[in-house]
Amino acid sequence: MSIKTTKSRDVTHETSSFRLNYKDFKKRIFALSSLLFNQRKKLYPKRDTSIIYEETISILTDLLFILLANQRNLIELSEDTDITLNLKMEVSNLRDHDITNEKWDEELHSLIRELYKIMKETRLNTDILSILVEDSWEKSKLTVLANKNGSSNNRREKGSYYTKDELIDVIVKNTIDPLCSNKSIKEILNLKIIDPAVGSGSFILSALKRILFHIKNLTKEDIDINSYKKEIIKNCLYGVDINPNALKSAIYSLWIEVGENQFPISTIKRNFVEGDSLLAREWNLKKNNYDEENLILLNNYLVGKLLNGDKVKDWEEEYEELFVKKGNGKLLNDDLIEKGRNSKTFIWQVSFKNVYKNSNGFDGVIGNPPWNKVKAHLKEFFIHYDLTIKGMQGKALKKYVEEEFLSQEYYKKLWNDHKKNVSSYSKAVNNSPQFQHQAYVINGRRQGGDRDLYKYFLELAYNLTCENGYVGFIIPAAFTHSEGTTGMRELLFNQNNIQLLFTVENRDNIFPIDSRFKYALLIFKKTKTGEADIKCRFMLRSLEEVNNSLKNNELLKIPSDLINLLSPNYKTLPDIKSQYEVELLKKIYKVHPLINSTRGWKIQFNRELDMTNDSNLFVHKEVINKEHKDYYPLYEGRMINQFDFAAKEYISGEGRQAKWGDLSWEAKKILPHFYVQKIEVEKKNIEANKARPGYCDIAGQTNERAVQTALIPRHTVAGNKVPTVRITPNDVAHNLLWIALTNSFVFDWLMRLRMSTTINFFHWNQLPLPLIDVFSNCGKKLVVNSAKLSLLSPYMDKEREELIHFYNGEVNSDEVKPVIYSNERQEIRAEIDALVANVFGLNLPDIAFVLYQFPLLDRKQPGLPGDKCLNNRGEGSYITRDLVLYHYLSINNQPTSQDIIEVYNQCNINIKEITGDIRRIDKRVNEAKELNAIAYVPGRK
């Protein structure tokens, strides 16, 4: 390498035109990588394309590093010779690849010259090194048999994404700051920080800057910045990644950050390990007198056994048996040793001796670990054989791969071997003794869920951290409420101090995924016992809200005993948004039992038919007309709405192109897309001969309404998106009571605090539901009102007869006559919501608070003069909210003339800016009706 001697200086990251044209720059890099890859395949026709690909990415990473260093005068590129030849020589000087004699065509030379010119004229940040190793274009080393263990080098396949600096800084600042607090410079320089999935080193680079910040603050005189940078890198910063190119990018970024060309890259490399963190193993070297060489040999052997599908009961005992009792380990299987070695396993205490010689672990673990499930990915496997696959997805991708590749035995075998390797890897990781909290037993049933990589990395971080150390991770927000993370919540809440837990919607497009997806910022301190309060904020919508919450110390404090009250089995955290909400939840959960608890409602949830696995049973109406057989209509999710068993009718089309139409209240019919033969339904023992409650399980926290339940008519069958319900006692009155309770705003609010995009069975079992006698005045009123709304059309004639018979004359046919006009239905629904609020024990400010959590109501209704939407944009209608409050006041014999602004002041919500001059609740309702506003009308169907 032609290193130019320069004065040591602090290299800063500057804003540049690159920032404004990041996509264009990426396209240039992709074009260059694609062209180089294809040319090198021609140069080496007998070599495995996977190896050529990995080398190509490595060469381009070296090339970008050299150009960055040249920008900063750390490496001198002579312009007297051809720049491409010069760059090839510099890449070769890095000693990973000798490409000096490779012949590249003029098109490739031209692209390299353009890149050189751009990078000479524009100062770029080191984050460009992440483009090739963390972008979704990168394929996996798993795509061929080169990688035997089934783990992946591909950041995309592992669900990792490039993380924006602002988000990294939040994690790093709140992890590093408490570690540096009240410490001397010497003590700070003794901190040990690691990113176990380091990628291109963004978190480690941020940690370097934050530690340097604290050192600067501890001295009043000028300091040698570069000397401290080098000390921090040598003593404090560590990383692991299975991808050698990602690891190389991290090392290069740190070297450029130092900005001193005499600083050996090898010094940085010592602290960074190419390996699989999840297959690595901790051995207690202090407790036992292990021979290091034998230990490494045994570790490889035991990991090989795990990958082979075998289980290892006691690792320490294996050492004793094979190396102490039986000598030198000759009984070890060489094939398994090789399998373990190829897996990139390692021993933490051996690879990081500098850390473990004086400690039981790292002081801090930081990062954005992979989020994906451990499974084989079709796209990432085949992309290196055909780069056009990059733009494909879904059925088109599957069809293309089947026709172009899987029709050939060679590729079919590769793919099947790959799936087998991934499955073996998944089992090996899951059976590793270091992961003891991935599953949790509840009521005799083992809860583990999908094998998500982030869950393993989270437990690994806990294991790697010494006592009183800190972990700062970005993970999916599902951690707070998914069934599969129960074991990890039990561990973290009971044995750690949760310093920070934010859930944030991806509305800033921080990650290249759906904007509705929520991620979590988690920082915890490892302690022997859990602290009293969890400091958190949920449902934040931007990075700006995150920073404002931290700046203003606007953190909720959820007591640990409240978690045990709200979710005694699963330890889930509802998406609580205010301290008022905390107190309201306490009030409800202390009084009302959870569904399916000892004192609670007894409910069985059922999935009758699977829309995929049972699709061979589905037929269209045209088939029925030709056959003389009995068929049942098949229910799909869109056919269900609140108190509505026939919300939509099928019109035409298939799949996502299928067209559906709305059905009015006076024209309720069951007009499905598919039918299923009666005999096939009977074979599956489905109770299709009775009407039963069902619900649409596709929902969302930010939807207009989330819970949508209705009574499914008899002689129908439901697909898996319409789970059905069997209540004990199993009668029409309890069915209708359950529908009334679950369609209420109070219950919907409770569910929205739990779920994300799907209402799973375990969500129901965490919710309280009041026990109401169906013969009590309140119970009977709710049942009758529910019947008026639900038992529409001749489909429900028998259910009306059953209900009249159930009450033995106390209810007559006129009382349960169907109500089909919206202006009448709104009064009944508002009365139900008011009655349910009473049953739950809510006061007026409480139900007002609950209604405020539904900002999308009444979007199609005319608003009162001066009223604005909750987002303060345009006219807003509040007829549903006001009508519920009006009925609540009426049934409780309270004045209906109360001031709506004053009501909301009592629950700490200011609605003055969105409320016009009409403030009396009764007057608001009357004036809205004069404008023909109708409550409970969906804003979008």
Coordinates of C-alpha atoms in Angstrom, one line a residue, residues 248-708:
K248 CA -13.7 -5.9 7.0
S249 CA -16.0 -2.8 6.6
A250 CA -16.2 -2.3 10.3
I251 CA -12.4 -2.5 10.6
Y252 CA -11.8 -0.1 7.7
S253 CA -14.3 2.4 9.2
L254 CA -12.5 2.5 12.5
W255 CA -9.1 2.9 10.8
I256 CA -10.4 5.8 8.7
E257 CA -12.0 7.4 11.8
V258 CA -8.6 7.4 13.5
G259 CA -7.2 9.2 10.4
E260 CA -3.6 8.2 11.0
N261 CA -2.0 6.2 8.3
Q262 CA 0.7 4.7 10.6
F263 CA -1.9 3.1 12.8
P264 CA -1.7 -0.7 11.9
I265 CA -5.0 -2.2 10.7
S266 CA -3.9 -5.4 12.4
T267 CA -4.3 -3.7 15.8
I268 CA -8.0 -3.3 15.1
K269 CA -8.4 -6.8 13.7
R270 CA -7.3 -8.4 17.0
N271 CA -10.6 -7.3 18.6
F272 CA -12.8 -8.5 15.8
V273 CA -13.7 -12.1 15.2
E274 CA -15.1 -13.7 12.1
G275 CA -17.5 -16.2 13.6
D276 CA -21.1 -17.2 14.3
S277 CA -22.0 -15.6 17.6
L278 CA -25.0 -18.0 18.1
L279 CA -22.9 -21.1 17.7
A280 CA -20.1 -19.7 19.9
R281 CA -19.8 -21.1 23.4
E282 CA -18.9 -19.7 26.8
W283 CA -16.6 -21.9 28.9
N284 CA -15.7 -21.1 32.4
L285 CA -11.9 -21.1 32.1
K286 CA -11.4 -19.8 35.6
K287 CA -13.4 -22.5 37.3
N288 CA -11.9 -25.4 35.3
N289 CA -8.3 -26.0 34.3
Y290 CA -8.9 -26.6 30.6
D291 CA -6.2 -27.2 28.0
E292 CA -6.9 -24.5 25.4
E293 CA -6.1 -26.6 22.4
N294 CA -8.2 -29.5 23.6
L295 CA -11.0 -27.2 24.5
I296 CA -11.1 -25.7 21.0
L297 CA -11.1 -29.2 19.5
L298 CA -13.9 -30.3 21.8
N299 CA -15.9 -27.2 21.1
N300 CA -15.8 -27.8 17.4
Y301 CA -16.7 -31.5 17.9
L302 CA -19.7 -30.6 20.1
V303 CA -21.0 -27.9 17.8
G304 CA -20.6 -30.5 15.0
K305 CA -22.8 -32.9 16.9
L306 CA -25.5 -30.2 17.4
L307 CA -25.4 -29.5 13.6
N308 CA -25.7 -33.3 13.0
G309 CA -29.0 -33.3 15.0
D310 CA -27.5 -34.7 18.2
K311 CA -28.0 -33.2 21.6
V312 CA -25.3 -32.5 24.1
K313 CA -26.4 -32.8 27.7
D314 CA -23.4 -31.5 29.7
W315 CA -20.5 -29.8 27.8
E316 CA -18.2 -29.7 30.9
E317 CA -18.8 -33.4 31.5
E318 CA -17.9 -34.2 27.9
Y319 CA -14.5 -32.6 28.4
E320 CA -14.0 -34.6 31.6
E321 CA -15.0 -37.8 29.9
L322 CA -13.0 -37.4 26.6
F323 CA -9.9 -35.6 27.8
V324 CA -9.4 -36.5 31.4
K325 CA -10.8 -40.0 31.9
K326 CA -10.1 -41.2 28.4
G327 CA -6.9 -39.4 27.6
N328 CA -6.3 -37.2 24.5
G329 CA -9.7 -37.1 22.8
K330 CA -9.0 -39.8 20.2
L331 CA -12.6 -40.8 20.4
L332 CA -13.7 -37.6 18.7
N333 CA -15.2 -37.9 15.3
D334 CA -13.1 -36.1 12.7
D335 CA -16.1 -35.3 10.4
L336 CA -17.9 -33.7 13.3
I337 CA -14.9 -31.7 14.3
E338 CA -14.6 -30.4 10.7
K339 CA -18.3 -29.6 10.6
G340 CA -18.0 -27.6 13.8
R341 CA -14.9 -25.8 12.5
N342 CA -16.7 -24.8 9.3
S343 CA -19.6 -23.5 11.2
K344 CA -17.4 -20.6 12.5
T345 CA -18.0 -21.5 16.1
F346 CA -15.5 -20.1 18.6
I347 CA -15.0 -19.8 22.4
W348 CA -15.7 -16.4 23.8
Q349 CA -13.1 -16.7 26.6
V350 CA -10.4 -17.7 24.1
S351 CA -11.2 -15.3 21.3
F352 CA -11.5 -12.3 23.8
K353 CA -8.9 -13.1 26.4
N354 CA -8.3 -9.4 27.0
V355 CA -12.0 -9.1 28.2
Y356 CA -12.3 -12.2 30.3
K357 CA -9.0 -12.1 32.1
N358 CA -10.3 -9.6 34.6
S359 CA -14.1 -9.9 34.2
N360 CA -17.0 -12.3 33.7
G361 CA -18.1 -10.5 30.5
F362 CA -18.5 -7.3 28.6
D363 CA -19.5 -4.0 30.2
G364 CA -21.8 -3.2 27.3
V365 CA -23.4 -5.1 24.4
I366 CA -24.9 -2.9 21.6
G367 CA -26.3 -3.4 18.2
N368 CA -29.2 -4.1 15.8
P369 CA -29.2 -7.9 15.7
P370 CA -30.8 -9.8 12.8
W371 CA -34.6 -9.9 12.9
N372 CA -35.5 -12.8 10.5
K373 CA -36.6 -16.2 11.4
V374 CA -34.2 -19.1 11.0
K375 CA -35.4 -20.4 7.7
A376 CA -34.4 -21.0 4.1
H377 CA -35.1 -18.0 1.8
L378 CA -35.8 -18.8 -1.8
K379 CA -34.8 -15.4 -3.2
E380 CA -31.5 -15.1 -1.3
F381 CA -30.5 -18.6 -2.3
F382 CA -31.0 -18.3 -6.1
I383 CA -30.1 -14.6 -6.6
H384 CA -26.4 -15.3 -7.4
Y385 CA -27.4 -17.6 -10.2
D386 CA -29.7 -15.0 -11.8
L387 CA -29.5 -11.4 -10.6
T388 CA -32.9 -10.6 -12.3
I389 CA -34.5 -12.4 -9.3
K390 CA -33.7 -9.3 -7.3
G391 CA -36.9 -7.6 -8.6
M392 CA -39.2 -10.6 -8.1
Q393 CA -41.4 -11.6 -5.2
G394 CA -44.4 -13.7 -4.3
K395 CA -45.9 -16.1 -6.9
A396 CA -43.9 -14.6 -9.8
L397 CA -40.6 -15.4 -7.9
K398 CA -41.8 -18.9 -7.0
K399 CA -42.9 -19.7 -10.6
Y400 CA -39.7 -18.3 -12.1
V401 CA -37.5 -20.4 -9.8
E402 CA -39.5 -23.5 -10.3
E403 CA -39.3 -23.2 -14.1
E404 CA -35.7 -22.0 -14.4
F405 CA -34.0 -23.9 -11.6
L406 CA -36.0 -26.4 -9.6
S407 CA -36.9 -28.3 -12.8
Q408 CA -33.3 -29.3 -13.0
E409 CA -32.0 -32.0 -10.6
Y410 CA -28.7 -30.1 -9.9
Y411 CA -30.4 -27.0 -8.6
K412 CA -33.1 -29.0 -6.9
K413 CA -30.6 -30.9 -5.0
L414 CA -28.7 -27.7 -4.0
W415 CA -31.9 -26.2 -2.7
N416 CA -33.0 -29.3 -0.8
D417 CA -29.5 -29.6 0.8
H418 CA -29.7 -25.9 1.7
K419 CA -33.0 -26.3 3.4
K420 CA -31.7 -29.3 5.3
N421 CA -28.6 -27.3 6.4
V422 CA -30.8 -24.4 7.6
S423 CA -33.0 -26.8 9.5
S424 CA -30.0 -28.4 11.1
Y425 CA -28.6 -24.9 12.0
S426 CA -31.9 -23.9 13.6
K427 CA -32.0 -27.0 15.8
A428 CA -28.3 -26.6 16.7
V429 CA -28.8 -23.0 17.9
N430 CA -32.0 -23.9 19.7
N431 CA -30.3 -26.9 21.5
S432 CA -27.3 -24.9 22.5
P433 CA -27.0 -24.8 26.3
Q434 CA -26.5 -21.0 26.3
F435 CA -30.1 -20.4 25.3
Q436 CA -32.3 -21.4 28.3
H437 CA -35.1 -18.8 28.0
Q438 CA -36.3 -19.2 24.4
A439 CA -39.2 -21.3 25.6
Y440 CA -41.5 -21.0 28.6
V441 CA -44.1 -23.4 30.1
I442 CA -47.6 -22.0 30.8
N443 CA -50.3 -24.3 32.1
G444 CA -48.3 -27.3 31.0
R445 CA -47.9 -26.0 27.5
R446 CA -44.4 -25.0 26.1
Q447 CA -44.4 -21.5 24.7
G448 CA -41.6 -20.8 22.2
G449 CA -43.0 -19.5 19.0
D450 CA -41.0 -19.0 15.9
R451 CA -37.2 -19.2 16.0
D452 CA -36.5 -15.5 15.5
L453 CA -32.8 -14.6 15.4
Y454 CA -33.3 -11.4 17.5
K455 CA -34.5 -13.5 20.4
Y456 CA -31.4 -15.6 20.4
F457 CA -29.2 -12.5 20.1
L458 CA -31.1 -10.9 23.0
E459 CA -30.4 -13.8 25.3
L460 CA -26.8 -14.0 24.1
A461 CA -26.4 -10.3 25.0
Y462 CA -27.6 -11.0 28.5
N463 CA -25.2 -13.9 28.8
L464 CA -22.2 -11.9 27.5
T465 CA -22.8 -8.9 29.9
C466 CA -21.1 -8.8 33.2
E467 CA -23.1 -7.9 36.3
N468 CA -24.1 -4.2 36.3
G469 CA -23.3 -4.1 32.6
Y470 CA -25.7 -2.6 30.0
V471 CA -27.3 -3.9 26.9
G472 CA -28.6 -1.6 24.1
F473 CA -30.5 -3.2 21.2
I474 CA -32.9 -2.3 18.4
I475 CA -35.3 -5.2 18.0
P476 CA -38.9 -5.8 16.7
A477 CA -41.6 -4.3 19.0
A478 CA -43.1 -7.8 19.1
F479 CA -40.8 -8.5 22.0
T480 CA -43.2 -6.6 24.3
H481 CA -46.2 -8.6 23.5
S482 CA -45.6 -11.8 21.4
E483 CA -46.3 -15.2 22.9
G484 CA -42.9 -16.5 21.7
T485 CA -40.9 -14.0 23.7
T486 CA -42.5 -14.9 27.1
G487 CA -39.3 -16.6 28.3
M488 CA -37.2 -13.6 27.5
R489 CA -39.6 -11.2 29.2
E490 CA -39.6 -13.3 32.3
L491 CA -35.8 -13.2 32.3
L492 CA -35.3 -9.5 31.6
F493 CA -38.1 -8.2 33.8
N494 CA -37.2 -10.3 36.8
Q495 CA -33.4 -10.1 36.6
N496 CA -32.6 -6.8 35.1
N497 CA -33.4 -3.1 35.3
I498 CA -35.2 -1.9 32.2
Q499 CA -33.6 1.5 31.7
L500 CA -35.4 2.3 28.5
L501 CA -38.1 0.6 26.4
F502 CA -39.6 2.5 23.5
T503 CA -41.7 1.1 20.7
V504 CA -41.8 3.2 17.5
E505 CA -43.7 3.0 14.3
N506 CA -41.5 3.0 11.2
R507 CA -43.2 6.1 9.8
D508 CA -39.8 7.8 9.3
N509 CA -38.9 4.8 7.0
I510 CA -35.9 4.2 9.2
F511 CA -36.0 0.6 7.9
P512 CA -36.9 -0.5 4.3
I513 CA -40.1 -2.2 5.5
D514 CA -43.7 -1.3 6.0
S515 CA -44.2 2.1 7.7
R516 CA -46.7 0.5 10.1
F517 CA -44.1 -1.9 11.4
K518 CA -43.0 -1.1 14.9
Y519 CA -39.5 -1.5 16.3
A520 CA -38.3 -1.3 19.9
L521 CA -35.4 0.5 21.5
L522 CA -34.4 -1.6 24.5
I523 CA -31.7 -0.8 27.1
F524 CA -31.4 -2.8 30.3
K525 CA -28.9 -3.1 33.1
K526 CA -28.0 -6.6 34.2
T527 CA -28.8 -7.1 37.9
K528 CA -29.7 -10.0 40.1
T529 CA -33.2 -8.8 40.7
G530 CA -35.6 -6.7 38.6
E531 CA -36.2 -3.1 39.5
A532 CA -39.6 -1.8 40.7
D533 CA -40.4 0.2 37.6
I534 CA -40.0 -0.3 33.8
K535 CA -39.2 3.0 32.2
C536 CA -40.9 3.1 28.8
R537 CA -42.9 4.9 26.1
F538 CA -45.1 3.1 23.5
M539 CA -46.5 3.8 20.1
L540 CA -44.2 6.7 19.3
R541 CA -44.4 7.7 15.6
S542 CA -41.0 9.2 14.8
L543 CA -37.4 9.5 15.8
E544 CA -38.2 13.1 16.7
E545 CA -40.7 11.9 19.3
V546 CA -38.1 9.5 20.7
N547 CA -35.6 12.3 21.1
N548 CA -38.2 14.7 22.6
S549 CA -39.3 12.0 25.1
L550 CA -35.7 11.6 26.2
K551 CA -34.9 15.3 26.3
N552 CA -38.0 16.1 28.3
N553 CA -37.8 13.0 30.5
E554 CA -41.3 12.0 29.4
L555 CA -41.0 8.3 30.4
L556 CA -43.8 6.2 31.8
K557 CA -43.1 4.1 34.8
I558 CA -44.8 0.8 34.9
P559 CA -44.5 -1.1 38.2
S560 CA -43.4 -4.7 37.9
D561 CA -46.4 -5.8 40.0
L562 CA -48.7 -4.2 37.4
I563 CA -47.2 -6.4 34.7
N564 CA -48.0 -9.4 36.9
L565 CA -51.6 -8.1 37.3
L566 CA -52.1 -7.4 33.6
S567 CA -50.4 -10.5 32.3
P568 CA -49.6 -13.0 35.0
N569 CA -48.7 -15.8 32.6
Y570 CA -47.2 -14.1 29.6
K571 CA -45.7 -11.0 31.1
T572 CA -46.7 -9.0 28.1
L573 CA -46.6 -5.2 28.0
P574 CA -49.7 -3.3 26.7
D575 CA -49.0 -0.3 24.5
I576 CA -49.7 2.2 27.3
K577 CA -49.4 5.8 26.3
S578 CA -50.0 7.8 29.5
Q579 CA -49.9 7.5 33.3
Y580 CA -53.7 8.0 33.3
E581 CA -53.9 4.8 31.2
V582 CA -51.8 3.0 33.7
E583 CA -54.2 3.8 36.5
L584 CA -57.2 3.0 34.4
L585 CA -55.8 -0.4 33.6
K586 CA -55.2 -1.0 37.3
K587 CA -58.8 -0.2 38.1
I588 CA -60.1 -2.7 35.5
Y589 CA -57.7 -5.6 35.9
K590 CA -58.1 -5.6 39.7
V591 CA -61.8 -6.2 39.5
H592 CA -62.5 -8.3 36.4
P593 CA -61.1 -11.8 35.8
L594 CA -59.1 -12.7 32.6
I595 CA -60.8 -14.8 30.0
N596 CA -60.3 -18.5 30.6
S597 CA -58.8 -17.8 34.1
T598 CA -60.2 -19.8 37.0
R599 CA -63.0 -17.2 37.6
G600 CA -63.3 -15.9 34.1
W601 CA -65.4 -16.6 31.0
K602 CA -64.8 -20.1 29.6
I603 CA -64.2 -19.8 25.9
Q604 CA -62.8 -22.1 23.2
F605 CA -61.4 -20.5 20.1
N606 CA -61.5 -22.6 16.9
R607 CA -60.1 -22.4 13.4
E608 CA -62.5 -24.4 11.2
L609 CA -60.8 -24.5 7.8
D610 CA -57.4 -23.3 6.6
M611 CA -57.6 -21.1 3.5
T612 CA -54.3 -22.6 2.2
N613 CA -54.2 -26.2 3.4
D614 CA -57.9 -26.9 2.8
S615 CA -58.2 -24.9 -0.5
N616 CA -58.7 -28.1 -2.4
L617 CA -62.2 -28.3 -0.8
F618 CA -63.3 -24.9 -2.1
V619 CA -65.6 -24.6 -5.1
H620 CA -67.3 -21.7 -6.8
K621 CA -71.0 -21.2 -7.1
E622 CA -71.0 -22.4 -10.7
V623 CA -69.9 -25.9 -9.5
I624 CA -72.8 -26.0 -7.0
N625 CA -75.4 -25.2 -9.7
K626 CA -74.2 -28.3 -11.7
E627 CA -74.2 -30.7 -8.8
H628 CA -77.0 -32.0 -6.6
K629 CA -75.1 -31.9 -3.3
D630 CA -75.3 -29.9 -0.1
Y631 CA -72.7 -27.1 0.2
Y632 CA -71.9 -24.6 3.0
P633 CA -70.9 -21.0 2.3
L634 CA -67.3 -20.3 3.3
Y635 CA -66.7 -17.3 5.5
E636 CA -63.7 -15.0 4.9
G637 CA -62.5 -12.1 7.1
R638 CA -63.9 -9.3 5.0
M639 CA -67.5 -10.7 5.3
I640 CA -67.5 -9.9 9.1
N641 CA -68.0 -6.6 10.8
Q642 CA -69.3 -5.5 14.2
F643 CA -72.8 -7.1 14.8
D644 CA -72.7 -7.9 11.0
F645 CA -72.5 -11.4 9.7
A646 CA -72.8 -10.3 6.0
A647 CA -70.8 -7.1 5.6
K648 CA -69.7 -7.8 2.1
E649 CA -70.7 -9.9 -0.9
Y650 CA -68.3 -11.5 -3.4
I651 CA -68.6 -10.1 -6.9
S652 CA -65.8 -11.3 -9.1
G653 CA -62.0 -12.0 -9.5
E654 CA -59.5 -14.0 -7.6
G655 CA -56.8 -13.4 -5.0
R656 CA -55.9 -9.7 -4.5
Q657 CA -57.8 -8.8 -7.6
A658 CA -61.1 -10.1 -6.2
K659 CA -63.9 -7.6 -6.0
W660 CA -66.3 -7.3 -3.1
G661 CA -69.3 -5.1 -2.5
D662 CA -70.9 -3.7 0.6
L663 CA -74.3 -5.1 1.7
S664 CA -76.9 -2.7 3.3
W665 CA -78.6 -3.6 6.6
E666 CA -81.9 -4.3 4.8
A667 CA -80.3 -6.7 2.2
K668 CA -78.2 -9.1 4.3
K669 CA -77.3 -12.2 2.4
I670 CA -74.5 -14.7 2.5
L671 CA -72.8 -14.4 -0.9
P672 CA -69.3 -15.8 -0.5
H673 CA -66.4 -16.4 -2.8
F674 CA -66.3 -20.2 -2.1
Y675 CA -68.4 -23.1 -0.9
V676 CA -67.5 -26.3 0.8
Q677 CA -69.3 -29.6 0.5
K678 CA -71.3 -30.4 3.6
I679 CA -69.8 -33.9 4.0
E680 CA -66.3 -32.5 4.0
V681 CA -67.3 -30.1 6.8
E682 CA -68.8 -33.0 8.8
K683 CA -65.6 -35.0 8.4
K684 CA -63.7 -32.3 10.3
N685 CA -66.2 -32.3 13.2
I686 CA -67.0 -28.7 12.8
E687 CA -70.1 -27.5 14.7
A688 CA -71.6 -25.9 11.5
N689 CA -75.2 -26.9 12.4
K690 CA -75.3 -24.1 15.0
A691 CA -74.9 -20.4 14.9
R692 CA -71.7 -19.3 16.8
P693 CA -69.8 -16.2 17.4
G694 CA -66.8 -15.4 15.2
Y695 CA -64.4 -12.6 14.6
C696 CA -62.1 -11.2 11.9
D697 CA -58.6 -11.8 13.1
I698 CA -57.0 -9.3 10.7
A699 CA -56.8 -6.1 12.6
G700 CA -54.6 -3.2 13.5
Q701 CA -53.9 -1.0 16.5
T702 CA -54.4 2.1 14.4
N703 CA -57.4 0.9 12.4
E704 CA -60.8 2.6 12.9
R705 CA -61.9 -0.4 14.9
A706 CA -59.9 -3.5 15.8
V707 CA -62.2 -6.1 17.3
Q708 CA -65.1 -7.1 15.0

